[in-house]
Each structure stands twice: as C-alpha cells, then as structure tokens.
C-alpha cells in the first residue's frame, strides 16, 4: 500500500508523499472497505510492478457508472491530498492569470490527454488490464 | 404523560410542514412527535472555507469525515454535496432503519432529523401562482397571507426583476443575495440581449432564497464564508429547526423526540397514535383531537398505509426530475477563486418547451466544495485535471434544472410491504431537448457547454417528493380534501408535500409550509 501510494502520488503530483499522506491513504482504504481482495487489485499491482503509465491507463479504463479500482484509488489520494497541508496551490487558484494563458494551457492538456488515452488503450490491451 | 391526556393536536414530523403548522397552533395543547436526530457540535468550523483549506489537516474530520463520508461518491453513486459532508450526515441517519426504499429507477431518501430533509435544502423559496395550482382545489389567494407570514418568519432575499411574473409578490423581501463576478458578467450580457431571450421564452434573474442579507429576527446577516456544504445549521440560512426551537423554548408547543409513529386509529372525536419510544424500546399511545401528519411524502404514505394495513396498494408519486449543465465563460479561465461567495447565484425560467412545460433553473458557483469531487468529471487525464481544474472552476456556473411532474399512477408510483419496505417504480426520464436549447441560447452570451457534459441523475435526487396522498375537490381513498383531511377519517390531516396534486418545476418548500399553515389555521378554528 505504501509503495502504491508513492507511485500514484508521483504520477498525480510529481513528488514524494509525506508520511501523513501515506498513513491517511491507508486509513481511507480501511474505512471505505477497499481491500487487496478487490478483483482489480491484480491490475494495479501489475501497473506498479511493470512501472506502466498509471495516468494513461486510468484514463483508458475510466467509467462513471462502474469506476475502476485505479480511478477509485486516484480519487482517494486526491481527497487525502486536498485535505493535507501544503497542497493549497494545487487545488485553489489565488493568483489571477490571463484567460488566454489558461486557455492555451487547457488546449495543451487536451492534446496531452488525447495522447495519454491512446497510450492507455494500447497498454490495457497489451497487458490485459 | 398520563394515559388520560388528550392533546388538541399531535403533529408527526418536524420538517417544514410540521414546523409551519406548529406556528399556527402554538398555545394549544400541541405536541410534535419526531425521531429528531441532531447535528454534532461544530464550533471550530467558523473561518472562511478557503482559509481552512490552507491548513486543512486540522479540519480533516469536518471535511472528509471519520469514516471518509466525503469520499463516498468515488464508487459511482451520485450523492448531493450538501448530504455528503460529514457533519450533515445526521440528516440521513437511520434512513433505512425503519423500512428500506427499494427501486431500480428511483434514488430516494427520507430523513429522521429534527427539521427533516430541509436541513440540507438549497433554501430556494418560491411562491406558487394560480397557474402552478391548476390541479389543486385551492388558489394562490388562499395561500397568499401565509406566504407573507412565512416571508417575515424566514427572511427571504430577492428582488423585482424578470422572474417576478413567475415568482409572484416581492412583498417583504430582503435585498437580493450578492452574486459573484461570473454571475455579474452573465447578467450584464443577458440584459443586453434581454429582448432576444424573452422572445425565446428564457428569463434570468435573482433567486428568492432564505439567506439573510440583513440580520433578521435575531439571526445574523450571511457572511459568505463558503461553508454551506460543510457546516450544518448556519444561522443566516433558514432551516425549520430554528422556528421549532423558538416555539419549543417559548413554551408554545411540546416536542418529543426519539418517537417513531407506527400507526393511528381515527375515531369519531379523537385519534389514537401509537409510537415506539426509541430510547426505552417501549410502545406508547397518545390521544389527540386532531392529528396532522407531516413526515414527508414518502414517510407520510408509509404511516397512512401502515395504519390502514394497505400493503401492496399503489399510490402515485411525483418528483422534479433534475439535470445539471456545466457552463464555462472562457474569458474567466484563470481567475482567482472568489473566497466570499454563496453557492446559489442566479435563477432561470424557461417556458419554451411544450412537452415539459415551464422549467426552473438555478445557477450554482463552483465554490465551497472540494476539488476532488470533480476530479474525473472533466474529460482530461487525472494529472491534466489537477493542472487545470483550479483555473476552470472559477469560470464555471452549474445550471441545475428542475422539471414539472404530474400524477400518473400508471408510470410513477409506490407501494409498501408489511415490513415497512417501500417499493418505487419511476418511469419518467429526460431526453436532453431542453438542455440542448439552453446550451444554444447561452452560447449567444459567451457561456458554453456540451450536452455530453450534462448529468441526468436518477429520479429522486431532487428530494422534491410529492403527490402520494393528493388533494382533490372530491377525494377518494388515499386522497385528501381541500382542508387536508384524509378521506375516510374525521380527524386526520395530511399537511406536507404528499397532498400536492401537481408538482410544478418550482421548489415546493415555501408552498408546503404555506399550505400547512392554512390547514393548521382551519384545524385551530374547529377546536
């Protein structure tokens, strides 16, 4: 679980999680009943073991009606991070930027997402996730 | 309570209807029977939401919950933000303890809290006009004096604008709630093209909402601290529990909580009410001259069906179907989060669809919520969403649309089994046609969306349940007359949304309360 948290945290926030984040991540899993016995846990372990692109794979597997375990874990980590100290700037914009710059950034992220989605679909098929 | 105590009135339920009726009956020998869960003490949560977010670990319990309540939506089931927050969970405590709500097509909830589901309402307060009451055996004039009295009791903010023809009298209104920069821009652009919008049956204006813009009746002016989704019983946002507490403390009514009403027996000159005392586990009986049932449409139906042992009997059910349209103003991308804001910004009324009839909308700001709630709502990868969500959220207004509903027992109905389980079958669905029209219309003033981003929660998510025991000029079994009296009884009155004969696309709370006062007024005169 700790290694899993580190892997997903690096993917989502580009840095190592604090001890507190790791403990709260584990605690959230216990309280929500998300256990290692979940049938999709095997896919998670494979992603981490083979150091696959979890971001791309999550996007390819994302479903609103029946969320994949990977999506669930990413969201748990997002809640833990947002309610941890030192993440304010990631979740709240308190410095206004020119709308054009924001729109350009969104456009670039849209292109990045499209590439990730393609990569994710290829990985899902290739590694039978 | 001695066995030979006979009350003048027993009211079952302490939600908007029960509390409004109690206002009119205070001073008589009145008791409210209620289960009455209460919120926890939360004195620490008083700063601005965005101040709290700078050092949130201290408030992890209030923001996330001891059992990670705030995270429940990650499993795919939609939960209304106001009901998801940890300190608000008391509203739904025990919701299936006394009988489940079972349905594939309806996601309903009941509340056993003191004050009922209103503890988590959006506090929108709209008067019904004659066109909204067409199926009712009463007119707007019958309700007008009670609307005026409630406007004074509650403190309703609003103003005269393009929505006044749909919302009625502005008598007694407090100044309108402050709106954020995004809403100012929307209104400015709407006003420039007003003629076009009105030609296309679309009207936008300020909401009528139970939020205090001045201090009123001992409650303070709202401070726009963005805590509405996390902090229960904010004094500047009305909930019926405030009136209930005032009446009880003033000695006007008695309030017995931890009491679950099981059944009633109506006789010539009195009603016997059997309750389960949840504290002692003992059954108790009460005698009363008049019984007013105000448990909410689902639980009132449950109590009536149990009392008549009418298991399997089909009753009609209405609900305002709901959709969400996220709108983005691209020129506001990258704006700062406005730290002082209200969740509710503007209202909308659209009358251009002949199939559905008039549709009501509320624009909500994306503030006072956890960003993690929306992490996978945007169609980007998780890392991309984390990069851009903070720039997108200030540019967004989420339009919630409510649709009208009619009684149709062949399509939308419930029945109850002997164990108290209620089964609901709800056939009505939305097809996106109104959403498409509104997306096209608002694009003209620079607010953009796509139909694929709209959400259509299951029926039941509006919590505007009504029509299970409808009011008729000539009622039949399981219907009520124009005084609210239940058919076949002498002394039993239904006073909540159960009695609605039609459910317009207008928040019913104020009308539920006004009608409850009207019935209580009439009942008082018979005593």
XYZ file of C-alpha atoms in Angstrom, chain B residues 35-235:
201
model
C -37.373 10.930 15.783
C -35.317 14.102 15.615
C -31.617 13.419 15.004
C -29.470 16.456 15.656
C -26.125 17.633 14.265
C -22.925 17.371 16.248
C -21.393 20.412 17.811
C -19.027 22.078 15.334
C -17.876 25.304 16.947
C -14.388 25.128 15.410
C -15.657 25.418 11.861
C -16.135 29.154 11.648
C -13.460 30.551 9.370
C -13.751 31.021 5.643
C -13.646 27.743 3.708
C -10.579 28.867 1.770
C -8.761 29.859 4.963
C -9.496 26.390 6.307
C -8.137 24.876 3.090
C -4.748 26.470 3.667
C -4.263 24.240 6.706
C -6.939 21.638 6.282
C -5.477 18.759 8.279
C -6.843 20.319 11.438
C -10.299 20.037 9.942
C -9.906 16.694 8.206
C -12.732 15.287 10.303
C -15.135 18.051 9.239
C -14.032 17.992 5.597
C -13.567 14.261 4.996
C -15.229 12.571 7.958
C -14.326 9.902 10.489
C -15.479 7.288 8.000
C -14.412 9.153 4.857
C -18.009 10.170 4.209
C -16.976 12.887 1.744
C -15.350 10.251 -0.452
C -18.477 8.135 -0.945
C -19.077 9.441 -4.459
C -15.938 7.678 -5.727
C -17.891 4.434 -6.133
C -20.064 5.933 -8.869
C -23.243 6.745 -6.956
C -24.278 10.395 -7.076
C -24.758 11.977 -3.680
C -25.884 15.578 -3.286
C -22.970 17.696 -1.979
C -24.989 19.003 0.980
C -25.766 15.484 2.137
C -22.288 14.121 1.537
C -20.482 16.327 4.033
C -19.626 14.566 7.308
C -21.374 16.989 9.657
C -24.523 16.858 7.526
C -24.838 13.068 7.681
C -27.192 13.287 10.646
C -29.852 14.314 8.110
C -29.802 10.799 6.666
C -29.043 8.845 9.821
C -31.185 5.700 10.059
C -32.770 6.456 6.679
C -33.377 2.755 6.034
C -33.687 1.568 9.617
C -37.498 1.621 9.683
C -38.069 0.233 6.228
C -35.996 0.423 3.092
C -36.676 2.344 -0.080
C -36.238 -0.200 -2.870
C -36.086 0.768 -6.512
C -34.023 0.374 -9.668
C -35.398 3.597 -11.117
C -35.645 5.960 -8.141
C -32.895 7.112 -5.775
C -34.917 8.485 -2.890
C -34.085 9.397 0.678
C -36.007 10.064 3.847
C -34.836 12.000 6.865
C -35.417 11.424 10.556
C -33.568 14.570 11.569
C -35.090 17.365 13.613
C -36.199 19.673 10.802
C -36.173 16.907 8.197
C -34.548 16.999 4.761
C -34.806 20.780 4.942
C -31.567 20.727 6.928
C -29.855 20.128 3.591
C -32.107 22.112 1.294
C -30.964 24.766 -1.133
C -33.261 27.209 0.702
C -34.928 28.398 -2.511
C -38.312 29.919 -1.585
C -40.789 30.364 -4.426
C -44.480 31.222 -4.286
C -46.897 29.222 -6.359
C -49.169 31.266 -8.592
C -52.568 30.268 -9.944
C -51.008 28.614 -12.981
C -48.984 26.381 -10.626
C -52.086 25.333 -8.699
C -54.309 24.282 -11.594
C -54.833 20.737 -10.303
C -55.236 21.839 -6.678
C -58.664 22.578 -5.135
C -57.374 25.949 -3.981
C -55.971 29.151 -5.434
C -52.954 31.360 -4.882
C -55.148 33.789 -2.950
C -55.757 31.040 -0.366
C -52.018 30.809 0.255
C -51.030 34.473 -0.086
C -51.422 35.530 3.573
C -49.342 32.524 4.671
C -46.643 33.290 2.130
C -46.456 36.804 3.603
C -46.221 35.462 7.141
C -43.515 32.990 6.178
C -41.531 35.643 4.313
C -41.370 37.548 7.598
C -40.556 34.474 9.697
C -37.907 33.087 7.384
C -36.254 36.194 5.923
C -36.211 35.709 2.149
C -33.807 37.600 -0.106
C -34.847 38.521 -3.620
C -35.874 41.389 -5.824
C -38.203 42.548 -8.563
C -36.802 41.504 -11.925
C -37.586 39.397 -14.999
C -38.533 36.427 -12.822
C -41.191 38.307 -10.829
C -44.016 37.228 -13.195
C -43.116 33.612 -12.300
C -42.306 34.101 -8.620
C -45.066 36.413 -7.504
C -45.199 39.159 -4.917
C -41.990 40.812 -3.741
C -43.672 41.852 -0.502
C -41.364 41.637 2.486
C -38.272 40.543 0.596
C -34.834 41.394 1.890
C -32.279 42.742 -0.616
C -31.031 40.071 -3.031
C -28.006 37.934 -2.213
C -24.665 39.094 -3.562
C -23.538 37.371 -6.727
C -20.003 36.672 -7.864
C -18.075 38.218 -10.766
C -19.054 35.470 -13.175
C -22.749 35.961 -12.448
C -22.403 39.741 -12.813
C -20.992 39.177 -16.284
C -23.793 36.750 -17.169
C -26.466 39.206 -16.036
C -24.857 42.092 -17.895
C -24.770 40.102 -21.120
C -28.302 38.763 -20.579
C -29.597 42.306 -20.061
C -28.010 43.443 -23.349
C -29.880 40.674 -25.169
C -32.948 40.596 -22.984
C -35.395 41.090 -25.814
C -33.972 38.114 -27.696
C -34.030 35.869 -24.628
C -37.584 36.761 -23.751
C -38.651 36.200 -27.318
C -37.196 32.711 -26.874
C -39.012 32.158 -23.561
C -35.932 32.376 -21.401
C -35.721 34.606 -18.318
C -32.864 35.040 -15.884
C -32.836 36.889 -12.592
C -32.023 36.828 -8.932
C -33.084 33.897 -6.762
C -35.578 34.037 -3.926
C -33.650 32.308 -1.176
C -33.812 32.009 2.601
C -30.415 33.631 3.133
C -30.237 36.771 5.243
C -28.794 39.844 3.578
C -29.633 41.804 6.747
C -29.833 40.468 10.278
C -33.412 39.396 10.888
C -35.410 38.070 13.826
C -32.301 37.557 15.943
C -30.349 35.745 13.231
C -27.250 37.332 11.697
C -26.583 38.538 8.173
C -24.854 35.980 5.961
C -21.068 36.236 5.855
C -20.451 34.431 2.518
C -17.792 32.225 4.091
C -18.436 29.359 1.673
C -19.184 26.878 4.450
C -22.731 25.960 3.353
C -21.772 22.468 2.232
C -19.835 21.546 5.356
C -21.360 23.344 8.299
C -24.855 22.459 9.481
C -27.394 24.976 10.763
C -25.711 28.165 9.605
C -27.862 30.759 11.353
